[in-house]
Coordinates of C-alpha atoms in Angstrom, one line a residue:
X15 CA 2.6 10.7 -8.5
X16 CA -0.4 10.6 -6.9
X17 CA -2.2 7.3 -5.2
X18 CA -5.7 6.3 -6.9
X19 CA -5.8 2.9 -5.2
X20 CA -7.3 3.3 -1.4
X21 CA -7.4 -0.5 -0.1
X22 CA -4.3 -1.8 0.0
X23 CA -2.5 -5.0 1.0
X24 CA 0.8 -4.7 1.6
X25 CA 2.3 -8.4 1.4
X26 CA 5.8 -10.0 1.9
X27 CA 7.9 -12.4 3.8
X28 CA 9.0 -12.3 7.6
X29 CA 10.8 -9.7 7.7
X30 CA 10.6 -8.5 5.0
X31 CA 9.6 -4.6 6.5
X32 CA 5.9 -4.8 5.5
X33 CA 4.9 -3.2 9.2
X34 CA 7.1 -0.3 8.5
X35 CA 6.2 0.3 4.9
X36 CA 2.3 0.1 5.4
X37 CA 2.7 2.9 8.4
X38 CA 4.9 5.0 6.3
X39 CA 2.5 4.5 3.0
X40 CA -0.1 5.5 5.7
X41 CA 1.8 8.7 6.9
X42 CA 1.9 10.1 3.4
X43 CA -1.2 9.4 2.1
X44 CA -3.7 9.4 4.6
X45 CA -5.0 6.4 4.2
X46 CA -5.9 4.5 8.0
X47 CA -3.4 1.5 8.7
X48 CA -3.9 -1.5 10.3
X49 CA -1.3 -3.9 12.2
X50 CA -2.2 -7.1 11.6
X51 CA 0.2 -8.6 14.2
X52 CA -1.6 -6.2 16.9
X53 CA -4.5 -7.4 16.3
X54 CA -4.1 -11.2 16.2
X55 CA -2.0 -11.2 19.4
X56 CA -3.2 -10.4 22.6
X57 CA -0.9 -9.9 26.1
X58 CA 1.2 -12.7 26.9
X59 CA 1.2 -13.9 23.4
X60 CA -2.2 -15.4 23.6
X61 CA -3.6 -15.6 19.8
X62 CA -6.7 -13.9 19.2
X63 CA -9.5 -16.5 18.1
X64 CA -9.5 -16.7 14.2
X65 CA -13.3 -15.7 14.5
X66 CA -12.2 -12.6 16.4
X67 CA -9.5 -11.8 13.3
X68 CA -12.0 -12.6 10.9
X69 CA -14.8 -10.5 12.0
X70 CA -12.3 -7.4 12.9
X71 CA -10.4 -7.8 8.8
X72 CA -14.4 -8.0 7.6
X73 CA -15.3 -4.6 9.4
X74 CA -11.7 -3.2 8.2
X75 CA -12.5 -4.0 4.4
X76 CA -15.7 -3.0 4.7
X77 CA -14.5 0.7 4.5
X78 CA -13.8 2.7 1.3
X79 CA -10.0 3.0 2.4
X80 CA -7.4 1.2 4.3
X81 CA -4.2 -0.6 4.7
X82 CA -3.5 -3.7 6.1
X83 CA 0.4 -4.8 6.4
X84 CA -0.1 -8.6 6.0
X85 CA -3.3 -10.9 5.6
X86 CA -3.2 -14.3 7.7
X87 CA -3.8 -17.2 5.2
X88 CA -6.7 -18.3 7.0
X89 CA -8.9 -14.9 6.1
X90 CA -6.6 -13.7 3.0
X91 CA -10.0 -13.9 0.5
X92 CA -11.2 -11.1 2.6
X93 CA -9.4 -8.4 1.7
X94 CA -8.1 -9.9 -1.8
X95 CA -11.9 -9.4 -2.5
X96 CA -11.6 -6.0 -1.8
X97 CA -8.3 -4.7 -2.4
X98 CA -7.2 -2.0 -5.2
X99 CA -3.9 -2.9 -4.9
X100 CA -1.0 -5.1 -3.3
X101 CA 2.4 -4.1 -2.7
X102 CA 4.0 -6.9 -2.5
X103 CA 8.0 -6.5 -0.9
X104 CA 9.5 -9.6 -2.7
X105 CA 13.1 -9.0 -1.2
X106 CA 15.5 -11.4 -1.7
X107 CA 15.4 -14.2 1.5
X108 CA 19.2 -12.9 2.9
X109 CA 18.0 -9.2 2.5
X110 CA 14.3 -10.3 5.1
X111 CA 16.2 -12.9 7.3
X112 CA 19.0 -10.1 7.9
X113 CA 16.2 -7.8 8.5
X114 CA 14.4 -10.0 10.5
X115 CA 17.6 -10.9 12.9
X116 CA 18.4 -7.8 13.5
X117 CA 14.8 -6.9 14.4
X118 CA 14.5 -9.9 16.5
X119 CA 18.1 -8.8 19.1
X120 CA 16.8 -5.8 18.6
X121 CA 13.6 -6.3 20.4
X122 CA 15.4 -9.0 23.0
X123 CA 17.8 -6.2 24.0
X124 CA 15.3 -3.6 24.2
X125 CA 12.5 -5.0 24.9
X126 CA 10.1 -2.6 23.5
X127 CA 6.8 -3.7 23.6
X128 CA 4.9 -4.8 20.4
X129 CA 1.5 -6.6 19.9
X130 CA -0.1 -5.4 22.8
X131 CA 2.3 -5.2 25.1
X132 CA 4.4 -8.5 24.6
X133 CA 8.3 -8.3 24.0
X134 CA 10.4 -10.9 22.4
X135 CA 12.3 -12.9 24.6
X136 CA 15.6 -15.4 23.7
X137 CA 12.9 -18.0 24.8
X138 CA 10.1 -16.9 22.4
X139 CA 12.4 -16.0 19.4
X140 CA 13.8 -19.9 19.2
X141 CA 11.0 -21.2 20.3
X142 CA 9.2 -24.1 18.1
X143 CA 6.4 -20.8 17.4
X144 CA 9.3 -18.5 16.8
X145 CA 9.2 -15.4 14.1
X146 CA 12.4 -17.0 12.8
X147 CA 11.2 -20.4 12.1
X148 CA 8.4 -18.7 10.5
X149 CA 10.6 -17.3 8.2
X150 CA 11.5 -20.0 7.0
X151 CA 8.0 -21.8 6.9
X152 CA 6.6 -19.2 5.1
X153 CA 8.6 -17.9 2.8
X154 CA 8.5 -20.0 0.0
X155 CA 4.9 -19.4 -0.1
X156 CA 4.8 -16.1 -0.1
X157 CA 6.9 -15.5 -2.3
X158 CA 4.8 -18.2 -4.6
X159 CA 1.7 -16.2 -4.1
X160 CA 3.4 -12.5 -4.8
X161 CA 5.0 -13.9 -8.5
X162 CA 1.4 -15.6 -9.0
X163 CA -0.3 -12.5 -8.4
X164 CA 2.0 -10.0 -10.2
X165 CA 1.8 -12.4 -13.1
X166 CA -2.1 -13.0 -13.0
X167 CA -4.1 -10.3 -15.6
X168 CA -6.9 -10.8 -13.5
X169 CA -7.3 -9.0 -9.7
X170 CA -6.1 -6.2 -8.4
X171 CA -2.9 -4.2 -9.1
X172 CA 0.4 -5.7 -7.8
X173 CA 3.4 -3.5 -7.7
X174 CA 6.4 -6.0 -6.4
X175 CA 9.6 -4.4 -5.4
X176 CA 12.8 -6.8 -5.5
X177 CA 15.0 -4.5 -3.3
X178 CA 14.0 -1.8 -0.4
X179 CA 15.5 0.9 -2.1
X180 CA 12.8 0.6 -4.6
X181 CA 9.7 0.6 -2.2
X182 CA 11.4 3.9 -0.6
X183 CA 11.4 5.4 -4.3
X184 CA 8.1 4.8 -4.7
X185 CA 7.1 5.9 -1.3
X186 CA 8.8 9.4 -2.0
X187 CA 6.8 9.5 -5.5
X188 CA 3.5 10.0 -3.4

């Protein structure tokens, strides 16, 4: 089934896989992808300045294609202004916290560089900043704002998955 949407926001929770499903939606369709987290995070975990991240998403959804695999709350409006569609991975919290675990002692073992170099440490990943504790900050939001936008008739296209096996269905469709 071909792909007629060329701006698209993938959205979900922590951990949820949304990285790994925009570079893979990328891989098979051509369309450019963006990592969000590389480019709000610079060595050391310094934060890039949120006029920095807002003037980079600006110049991103200014193009006629692209994929970006989150959008910070602070600068969401700009690409919900402009996307086609949202895939939204709305995963069940045990399925993205196991995801997101694993992930995280992954990385600590590893300790492959991500975002520009930095690698998670024990120190940063139970941290009071930590991916984990994010988790759990944000994921009743998110998950508000998928089901709002999947139920709204106005907007773009939302296709929500509720398990990962779907999203890799619908990846092989393309």
């Amino acid at each position: 089934m071909p792909l007629t949407e060329k701006r698209i926001l993938v959205y979900g929770v922590c951990g949820s896989g949304k990285t790994t499903f925009a570079k893979a939606l990328s891989d098979r369709t051509g369309i450019p992808w963006t990592s969000v987290d590389d480019m709000a995070w610079l060595p050391g975990w310094i934060s890039t300045t949120d006029e920095f991240q807002t003037e980079q998403v600006e110049k991103i959804c200014a193009g006629e294609a692209w994929i970006l695999d989150t959008a910070y709350g602070k600068w969401i409006e700009i690409p919900l202004s402009r996307t086609d569609l949202i895939v939204a991975l709305d995963y069940p919290r045990w399925v993205s916290l196991q995801r997101l675990l694993k992930r995280t002692l992954t990385r600590i073992i590893d300790q492959k560089p991500i975002c520009n170099g930095n690698v998670e440490t024990w120190k940063t990943s139970f941290s009071t900043d930590s991916i984990i504790l994010w988790h759990f900050r944000s994921w009743k939001r998110k998950r508000q704002r998928i089901r709002a936008w999947a139920s709204s008739a106005e907007g773009p296209r939302v296709i929500a998955f509720t398990h990962p096996q779907e999203a890799e269905r619908w990846l092989k469709s393309l």
